[in-house]
MMTF fields as JSON, N, C-alpha, C and O atoms, coordinates in Angstrom:
{
  "mmtfVersion": "1.0.0",
  "mmtfProducer": "UNKNOWN",
  "numBonds": 435,
  "numAtoms": 436,
  "numGroups": 109,
  "numChains": 1,
  "numModels": 1,
  "chainsPerModel": [1],
  "groupsPerChain": [109],
  "chainIdList": ["A"],
  "bondAtomList": [4, 2, 8, 6, 12, 10, 16, 14, 20, 18, 24, 22, 28, 26, 32, 30, 36, 34, 40, 38, 44, 42, 48, 46, 52, 50, 56, 54, 60, 58, 64, 62, 68, 66, 72, 70, 76, 74, 80, 78, 84, 82, 88, 86, 92, 90, 96, 94, 100, 98, 104, 102, 108, 106, 112, 110, 116, 114, 120, 118, 124, 122, 128, 126, 132, 130, 136, 134, 140, 138, 144, 142, 148, 146, 152, 150, 156, 154, 160, 158, 164, 162, 168, 166, 172, 170, 176, 174, 180, 178, 184, 182, 188, 186, 192, 190, 196, 194, 200, 198, 204, 202, 208, 206, 212, 210, 216, 214, 220, 218, 224, 222, 228, 226, 232, 230, 236, 234, 240, 238, 244, 242, 248, 246, 252, 250, 256, 254, 260, 258, 264, 262, 268, 266, 272, 270, 276, 274, 280, 278, 284, 282, 288, 286, 292, 290, 296, 294, 300, 298, 304, 302, 308, 306, 312, 310, 316, 314, 320, 318, 324, 322, 328, 326, 332, 330, 336, 334, 340, 338, 344, 342, 348, 346, 352, 350, 356, 354, 360, 358, 364, 362, 368, 366, 372, 370, 376, 374, 380, 378, 384, 382, 388, 386, 392, 390, 396, 394, 400, 398, 404, 402, 408, 406, 412, 410, 416, 414, 420, 418, 424, 422, 428, 426, 432, 430],
  "bondOrderList": [1, 1, 1, 1, 1, 1, 1, 1, 1, 1, 1, 1, 1, 1, 1, 1, 1, 1, 1, 1, 1, 1, 1, 1, 1, 1, 1, 1, 1, 1, 1, 1, 1, 1, 1, 1, 1, 1, 1, 1, 1, 1, 1, 1, 1, 1, 1, 1, 1, 1, 1, 1, 1, 1, 1, 1, 1, 1, 1, 1, 1, 1, 1, 1, 1, 1, 1, 1, 1, 1, 1, 1, 1, 1, 1, 1, 1, 1, 1, 1, 1, 1, 1, 1, 1, 1, 1, 1, 1, 1, 1, 1, 1, 1, 1, 1, 1, 1, 1, 1, 1, 1, 1, 1, 1, 1, 1, 1],
  "groupList": [{"groupName": "UNK", "atomNameList": ["N", "CA", "C", "O"], "elementList": ["N", "C", "C", "O"], "formalChargeList": [0, 0, 0, 0], "bondAtomList": [1, 0, 2, 1, 3, 2], "bondOrderList": [1, 1, 2], "singleLetterCode": "X", "chemCompType": "L-PEPTIDE LINKING"}],
  "groupTypeList": [0, 0, 0, 0, 0, 0, 0, 0, 0, 0, 0, 0, 0, 0, 0, 0, 0, 0, 0, 0, 0, 0, 0, 0, 0, 0, 0, 0, 0, 0, 0, 0, 0, 0, 0, 0, 0, 0, 0, 0, 0, 0, 0, 0, 0, 0, 0, 0, 0, 0, 0, 0, 0, 0, 0, 0, 0, 0, 0, 0, 0, 0, 0, 0, 0, 0, 0, 0, 0, 0, 0, 0, 0, 0, 0, 0, 0, 0, 0, 0, 0, 0, 0, 0, 0, 0, 0, 0, 0, 0, 0, 0, 0, 0, 0, 0, 0, 0, 0, 0, 0, 0, 0, 0, 0, 0, 0, 0, 0],
  "groupIdList": [1, 2, 3, 4, 5, 6, 7, 8, 9, 10, 11, 12, 13, 14, 15, 16, 17, 18, 19, 20, 21, 22, 23, 24, 25, 26, 27, 28, 29, 30, 31, 32, 33, 34, 35, 36, 37, 38, 39, 40, 41, 42, 43, 44, 45, 46, 47, 48, 49, 50, 51, 52, 53, 54, 55, 56, 57, 58, 59, 60, 61, 62, 63, 64, 65, 66, 67, 68, 69, 70, 71, 72, 73, 74, 75, 76, 77, 78, 79, 80, 81, 82, 83, 84, 85, 86, 87, 88, 89, 90, 91, 92, 93, 94, 95, 96, 97, 98, 99, 100, 101, 102, 103, 104, 105, 106, 107, 108, 109],
  "secStructList": [7, 7, 7, 7, 7, 7, 4, 4, 4, 7, 7, 1, 2, 2, 2, 2, 2, 2, 2, 2, 2, 2, 2, 2, 2, 2, 2, 2, 2, 2, 2, 2, 2, 2, 2, 2, 2, 2, 2, 7, 7, 7, 7, 2, 2, 2, 2, 2, 2, 2, 2, 2, 2, 2, 2, 2, 2, 2, 2, 2, 2, 2, 2, 2, 2, 1, 6, 6, 2, 2, 2, 2, 2, 2, 2, 7, 6, 6, 6, 6, 7, 7, 2, 2, 2, 2, 2, 2, 2, 2, 2, 2, 2, 2, 2, 2, 2, 2, 2, 2, 2, 2, 2, 2, 2, 7, 7, 7, 7],
  "xCoordList": [0.844, 0.0, 0.879, 1.858, 0.533, 1.281, 0.709, -0.445, 1.515, 1.054, 1.342, 1.069, 1.877, 2.177, 0.901, 0.038, 0.79, -0.401, -0.007, 1.064, -0.876, -0.655, -1.326, -2.065, -1.073, -1.687, -3.204, -3.876, -3.744, -5.201, -5.795, -6.969, -4.993, -5.491, -5.43, -6.031, -4.724, -4.491, -5.446, -5.6, -6.086, -6.998, -6.325, -5.713, -6.438, -5.865, -6.857, -6.493, -8.091, -9.129, -8.813, -8.96, -8.388, -8.076, -6.976, -7.05, -5.967, -4.884, -5.353, -4.99, -6.163, -6.686, -7.603, -7.529, -8.465, -9.344, -8.543, -8.895, -7.476, -6.636, -5.981, -5.925, -5.491, -4.858, -5.867, -5.556, -7.059, -8.088, -8.513, -8.719, -8.643, -8.993, -7.887, -8.172, -6.633, -5.514, -5.462, -5.226, -5.677, -5.652, -6.79, -6.596, -7.978, -9.13, -8.952, -9.196, -8.532, -8.359, -7.2, -7.26, -6.148, -5.032, -5.471, -5.112, -6.245, -6.747, -7.661, -7.558, -8.56, -9.453, -8.672, -8.959, -7.69, -6.886, -6.1, -6.009, -5.535, -4.775, -5.672, -5.289, -6.861, -7.79, -8.243, -8.304, -8.557, -8.979, -7.843, -8.05, -6.637, -5.475, -5.221, -4.949, -5.309, -5.104, -6.187, -5.894, -7.421, -8.521, -8.284, -8.494, -7.845, -7.571, -6.43, -6.516, -5.356, -4.218, -4.569, -4.174, -5.3, -5.636, -6.671, -6.767, -7.449, -8.427, -7.803, -8.447, -6.553, -5.846, -5.11, -4.67, -4.977, -4.251, -2.777, -2.041, -2.354, -0.965, -0.064, -0.392, 1.074, 1.993, 2.667, 2.7, 3.208, 3.89, 5.077, 5.318, 5.809, 6.994, 6.612, 7.299, 5.537, 5.071, 4.609, 4.875, 3.92, 3.452, 4.647, 4.636, 5.67, 6.877, 7.554, 8.017, 7.605, 8.208, 7.413, 8.0, 6.09, 5.256, 5.522, 5.692, 5.557, 5.801, 7.204, 7.387, 8.191, 9.566, 9.687, 10.39, 9.005, 9.061, 8.489, 9.071, 7.364, 6.77, 7.706, 7.878, 8.305, 9.206, 10.43, 10.863, 10.976, 12.158, 11.815, 12.592, 10.664, 10.25, 10.085, 10.528, 9.454, 9.258, 10.593, 10.821, 11.48, 12.79, 13.638, 14.309, 13.607, 14.377, 13.842, 14.617, 12.522, 11.939, 12.383, 12.737, 12.366, 12.817, 14.293, 14.699, 15.096, 16.531, 16.803, 17.628, 16.113, 16.337, 15.889, 16.463, 14.887, 14.409, 15.187, 15.089, 15.949, 16.695, 18.043, 18.446, 18.726, 20.014, 21.166, 22.261, 20.945, 22.013, 22.167, 23.084, 21.316, 21.34, 22.678, 23.208, 23.227, 24.504, 25.637, 26.513, 25.622, 26.643, 26.536, 27.553, 25.334, 25.136, 25.578, 26.18, 25.299, 25.731, 27.255, 27.816, 27.916, 29.378, 30.068, 31.045, 29.58, 30.295, 29.647, 30.268, 28.435, 27.75, 26.838, 27.042, 25.838, 24.822, 25.383, 24.964, 26.31, 26.807, 28.03, 28.614, 28.422, 29.568, 29.307, 28.282, 30.226, 30.109, 29.399, 29.304, 28.897, 28.251, 29.304, 30.397, 28.967, 29.854, 29.248, 28.164, 29.954, 29.441, 28.138, 27.22, 28.069, 26.845, 25.678, 24.565, 25.92, 24.881, 24.368, 23.158, 25.264, 24.859, 24.118, 23.206, 24.498, 23.791, 22.358, 21.429, 22.178, 20.838, 19.992, 18.821, 20.562, 19.844, 19.431, 18.302, 20.329, 20.037, 18.923, 18.014, 18.989, 17.948, 16.59, 15.589, 16.548, 15.289, 14.776, 13.571, 15.655, 15.231, 14.677, 13.633, 15.369, 14.895, 13.571, 12.667, 13.466, 12.218, 11.058, 9.948, 11.3, 10.255, 9.791, 8.596, 10.744, 10.392, 9.615, 8.646, 10.022, 9.307, 7.881, 6.962, 7.692, 6.343, 5.495, 4.332, 6.063, 5.332, 4.942, 3.82, 5.877, 5.559, 4.503, 3.631, 4.583, 3.57, 2.193, 1.199, 2.134, 0.848, 0.316, -0.891, 1.237, 0.813, 0.387, -0.602, 1.115, 0.894, 0.052, -0.612, 0.066, -0.696, -2.109, -2.331, -3.041, -4.419, -4.883, -4.798, -5.379, -6.014, -7.521, -8.299, -7.91, -9.349, -9.822, -11.002],
  "yCoordList": [-1.185, 0.0, 1.235, 1.313, 2.177, 3.421, 4.449, 4.857, 4.87, 5.811, 7.264, 8.142, 7.545, 8.929, 9.64, 9.054, 10.895, 11.681, 12.799, 13.394, 13.062, 14.179, 15.414, 15.323, 16.556, 17.804, 17.729, 18.336, 17.006, 16.889, 16.085, 16.255, 15.204, 14.361, 15.041, 14.545, 16.157, 16.802, 17.974, 18.803, 18.029, 19.126, 20.074, 19.633, 21.353, 22.344, 22.774, 23.499, 22.339, 22.788, 22.433, 23.303, 21.21, 20.921, 21.823, 22.254, 22.104, 22.982, 24.404, 25.04, 24.903, 26.262, 26.352, 27.317, 25.357, 25.35, 25.285, 25.944, 24.502, 24.42, 25.766, 26.19, 26.429, 27.736, 28.783, 29.587, 28.79, 29.74, 29.487, 30.428, 28.22, 27.877, 28.309, 28.862, 28.066, 28.477, 29.988, 30.488, 30.715, 32.178, 32.706, 33.625, 32.128, 32.592, 32.312, 33.188, 31.101, 30.783, 31.56, 31.937, 31.806, 32.601, 34.037, 34.616, 34.601, 35.963, 36.061, 37.001, 35.089, 35.089, 34.939, 35.622, 34.047, 33.846, 35.108, 35.471, 35.774, 37.002, 38.098, 38.813, 38.232, 39.257, 38.975, 39.884, 37.724, 37.372, 37.581, 38.119, 37.151, 37.313, 38.78, 39.15, 39.615, 41.05, 41.636, 42.48, 41.212, 41.695, 41.349, 42.178, 40.12, 39.692, 40.511, 40.957, 40.715, 41.475, 42.937, 43.512, 43.536, 44.956, 45.186, 46.292, 44.159, 44.283, 44.178, 44.472, 43.761, 43.582, 44.859, 45.607, 45.106, 46.288, 45.991, 46.861, 44.767, 44.371, 45.04, 45.075, 45.572, 46.246, 45.243, 44.044, 45.761, 44.914, 44.203, 43.027, 44.901, 44.318, 43.232, 42.215, 43.434, 42.399, 41.169, 40.037, 41.394, 40.278, 39.515, 38.285, 40.225, 39.571, 38.739, 37.627, 39.289, 38.558, 37.291, 36.245, 37.378, 36.204, 35.132, 33.958, 35.534, 34.581, 33.98, 32.785, 34.804, 34.309, 33.31, 32.306, 33.58, 32.668, 31.311, 30.278, 31.305, 30.032, 29.314, 28.099, 30.044, 29.441, 28.825, 27.731, 29.531, 29.018, 27.752, 26.797, 27.733, 26.547, 25.341, 24.242, 25.541, 24.435, 23.967, 22.765, 24.905, 24.544, 23.786, 22.815, 24.229, 23.535, 22.132, 21.197, 21.981, 20.646, 19.731, 18.576, 20.236, 19.444, 19.099, 17.99, 20.047, 19.808, 18.745, 17.855, 18.836, 17.881, 16.468, 15.493, 16.353, 15.029, 14.474, 13.286, 15.318, 14.889, 14.287, 14.222, 13.85, 13.188, 14.171, 13.749, 15.474, 16.459, 17.027, 17.814, 16.661, 17.252, 17.025, 17.941, 15.821, 15.532, 16.362, 16.832, 16.543, 17.366, 18.82, 19.459, 19.331, 20.71, 20.846, 21.856, 19.868, 19.929, 19.94, 20.627, 19.173, 19.1, 20.316, 20.814, 20.795, 21.817, 23.193, 24.17, 23.288, 24.571, 24.744, 24.133, 25.58, 25.759, 26.412, 26.073, 27.328, 28.082, 27.458, 28.068, 26.282, 25.605, 25.314, 24.731, 25.717, 25.456, 26.544, 26.453, 27.577, 28.679, 29.414, 29.703, 29.709, 30.456, 31.835, 32.145, 32.65, 33.98, 33.86, 34.662, 32.861, 32.65, 32.315, 32.799, 31.5, 31.163, 32.419, 32.605, 33.271, 34.509, 35.444, 36.158, 35.444, 36.282, 35.784, 36.587, 34.466, 33.903, 34.221, 34.576, 34.1, 34.424, 35.893, 36.223, 36.762, 38.199, 38.504, 39.277, 37.906, 38.132, 37.674, 38.363, 36.516, 36.028, 36.929, 37.166, 37.431, 38.321, 39.628, 40.102, 40.204, 41.451, 41.199, 42.033, 40.063, 39.712, 39.604, 40.035, 39.035, 38.941, 40.305, 40.534, 41.211, 42.574, 43.275, 43.98, 43.094, 43.718, 43.188, 43.952, 41.892, 41.33, 41.911, 42.251, 42.028, 42.618, 44.06, 44.477, 44.818, 46.205, 46.293, 47.161, 45.392, 45.385, 45.065, 45.682, 44.103, 43.788, 44.945, 45.18, 45.662, 46.771, 47.985, 48.637, 48.297, 49.549, 49.426, 50.386, 48.278, 48.111, 47.632, 46.988, 47.946, 47.533, 46.605, 46.928, 45.439, 44.522, 44.507, 44.062, 45.004, 45.017, 46.422, 46.638],
  "zCoordList": [0.0, 0.0, 0.0, 0.743, -0.819, -0.953, 0.028, -0.104, 1.01, 2.041, 1.702, 2.521, 0.54, 0.177, -0.241, -0.894, 0.137, -0.192, -1.146, -1.03, -2.065, -2.979, -2.403, -1.423, -3.004, -2.535, -2.579, -1.744, -3.525, -3.652, -2.495, -2.17, -1.865, -0.779, 0.584, 1.537, 0.705, 1.996, 2.166, 1.27, 3.332, 3.644, 4.631, 5.604, 4.382, 5.286, 6.36, 7.286, 6.242, 7.179, 8.631, 9.489, 8.964, 10.368, 10.931, 12.082, 10.126, 10.586, 10.81, 11.801, 9.884, 10.018, 11.233, 11.994, 11.422, 12.596, 13.897, 14.876, 13.911, 15.106, 15.406, 16.56, 14.374, 14.58, 15.041, 15.92, 14.471, 14.89, 16.334, 17.102, 16.696, 18.075, 19.028, 20.09, 18.667, 19.516, 19.673, 20.773, 18.596, 18.66, 19.518, 20.313, 19.361, 20.135, 21.63, 22.46, 21.969, 23.388, 23.996, 25.167, 23.226, 23.73, 24.009, 25.034, 23.094, 23.298, 24.502, 25.29, 24.65, 25.809, 27.117, 28.1, 27.119, 28.32, 28.67, 29.843, 27.676, 27.924, 28.474, 29.4, 27.91, 28.397, 29.821, 30.649, 30.106, 31.465, 32.458, 33.546, 32.077, 32.949, 33.247, 34.389, 32.219, 32.416, 33.308, 34.155, 33.137, 33.971, 35.433, 36.319, 35.681, 37.05, 37.642, 38.787, 36.869, 37.375, 37.613, 38.627, 36.699, 36.844, 37.936, 38.467, 38.283, 39.348, 40.725, 41.732, 40.768, 42.035, 42.411, 41.538, 43.692, 44.172, 44.452, 44.918, 44.168, 44.396, 43.363, 42.177, 43.816, 42.9, 41.973, 42.248, 40.861, 39.9, 40.544, 40.272, 41.385, 42.004, 43.0, 43.1, 43.727, 44.65, 43.87, 44.273, 42.759, 41.927, 41.358, 41.331, 40.908, 40.391, 41.48, 41.227, 42.691, 43.805, 44.119, 44.393, 44.082, 44.311, 43.254, 43.583, 41.999, 40.918, 41.018, 40.786, 41.362, 41.485, 42.629, 42.508, 43.737, 44.883, 44.509, 44.842, 43.824, 43.38, 42.414, 42.51, 41.492, 40.507, 41.179, 40.818, 42.148, 42.853, 43.621, 43.617, 44.278, 45.034, 44.118, 44.45, 42.975, 42.021, 41.46, 41.329, 41.125, 40.568, 41.59, 41.243, 42.843, 43.879, 44.128, 44.331, 44.112, 44.286, 43.151, 43.387, 41.931, 40.796, 40.88, 40.531, 41.343, 41.487, 42.543, 42.336, 43.668, 44.755, 44.391, 44.876, 43.556, 43.154, 41.966, 41.659, 41.306, 40.126, 40.466, 41.627, 39.425, 39.617, 39.841, 40.212, 39.623, 39.748, 41.154, 41.39, 42.08, 43.422, 44.124, 44.753, 44.022, 44.68, 44.081, 44.806, 42.768, 42.108, 42.587, 42.857, 42.69, 43.145, 44.591, 44.956, 45.409, 46.818, 46.935, 47.788, 46.07, 46.136, 45.526, 46.085, 44.401, 43.642, 43.663, 43.243, 44.134, 44.153, 42.952, 41.903, 43.121, 42.091, 40.831, 39.724, 40.98, 39.831, 39.167, 38.272, 39.573, 38.985, 37.505, 37.153, 36.658, 35.232, 34.444, 33.22, 35.122, 34.403, 33.58, 34.067, 32.342, 31.456, 31.21, 31.703, 30.447, 30.102, 29.304, 29.477, 28.439, 27.661, 28.59, 28.383, 29.601, 30.571, 31.257, 31.387, 31.691, 32.366, 31.413, 31.83, 30.154, 29.182, 28.987, 28.906, 28.913, 28.762, 29.99, 29.857, 31.17, 32.405, 32.399, 32.761, 31.997, 31.954, 30.959, 31.262, 29.782, 28.77, 29.298, 29.105, 29.963, 30.515, 31.628, 31.716, 32.471, 33.55, 33.002, 33.449, 32.043, 31.43, 30.696, 30.735, 30.038, 29.367, 30.338, 30.028, 31.506, 32.523, 33.001, 33.188, 33.199, 33.611, 32.503, 32.784, 31.251, 30.136, 30.001, 29.706, 30.212, 30.168, 31.281, 31.063, 32.47, 33.591, 33.3, 33.584, 32.732, 32.381, 31.292, 31.334, 30.313, 29.254, 29.824, 29.44, 30.74, 31.368, 32.195, 32.26, 32.825, 33.674, 32.856, 33.193, 31.79, 31.074, 29.812, 29.422, 29.174, 27.932, 28.262, 29.287, 27.401, 27.623, 26.516, 25.331, 26.929, 25.98, 26.22, 25.377, 27.39, 27.704, 27.938, 28.215]
}
């Protein structure tokens, strides 16, 4: 049996429907998230601290349950970090601050 499909056999409708559904649910989620954040009296910096605390707790739990925990205990968490590693960390940190500022200052709703 020949499993190859020609262009005439392939339908783009499922892909288009999937993309439209993803775009619609993403937009709804972003609007709801912004509404919840803007309805709160918590400052942007406090919200960032809350999110960072949760992230650190989850990351530490994963580290302790993983196979690298003994290596980190012996050599330290920052062992093996290079300049490229620090650049990636910096880009991610700045990106997080920019997202927070965009959520605070831009309006989707």
